[in-house]
């Protein structure tokens, strides 16, 4: 069942969303050569504590992983797609890209967003990967309107990505969000004819998150049970926003 939220609930989600935005905006500005992904983690955890928010990722577990995720951020560098772990050993270098994904729970409601940031100068192809992934998210957000269907979002991401010569990851998907971080529906970044195609209605809140590979779509999970990487070792990008479907159109909760 897809849980719809009333305006009072959306206002609470807006507060969570804006905190997530503020954290990611701060971290984006921190990213540079010589910074470690753990430096980003420390800053994010401090900001959450100061805001009285609970980190959504720290302590999160899935049956597949079997362990609790130990950090407030997922930091996924280069060929890492999602769910990478911050580390003092992971020093960012010129030409890297780092996906920073985070979520908080504030007043009972979740916000979830991700951004992929270049470290110094990056190659033209990698820049195109970032641009196309970000564009695919923006185009998909525009489909989050009452009367459209879920596949309008999924298909929009897929078309924009594949028409630019990149591929979408199939093993990980976006999701509904609210009082739980992961609610129905699942939101693949491609049209999955085997899954449901519900009509979008006012009050639905969707975490739309294209994960886009420069090379082949295949992924595998590293022995740490969390970090997903591309099978072919080529780079992958990830952008995400939490978006409410409203009568006035899409309301991106995770940016001002
Ligand atoms: Mg996320
Ligand atoms: Mg998410």
XYZ file of C-alpha atoms and ligand atoms in Angstrom, residues 57 83 101-102 112-114 173-177 181-182 207-209 211 238 240-242, ligand 2:
23
model
C 21.383 5.038 7.681
C 26.271 2.017 -0.172
C 23.962 9.802 0.010
C 22.333 10.570 3.329
C 16.705 11.098 1.717
C 18.918 12.656 -0.952
C 22.158 12.050 -2.809
C 15.794 1.230 -6.922
C 14.153 4.366 -5.569
C 11.298 4.123 -3.090
C 8.369 5.717 -1.349
C 9.329 7.491 1.871
C 12.768 5.304 4.995
C 11.673 2.658 2.502
C 12.657 9.152 -3.331
C 13.696 9.169 -6.977
C 17.310 8.108 -7.413
C 22.048 5.209 -10.525
C 23.948 8.732 -8.377
C 18.492 11.539 -5.479
C 15.724 13.798 -4.230
C 12.699 13.248 -2.008
Mg 16.883 6.445 -1.207
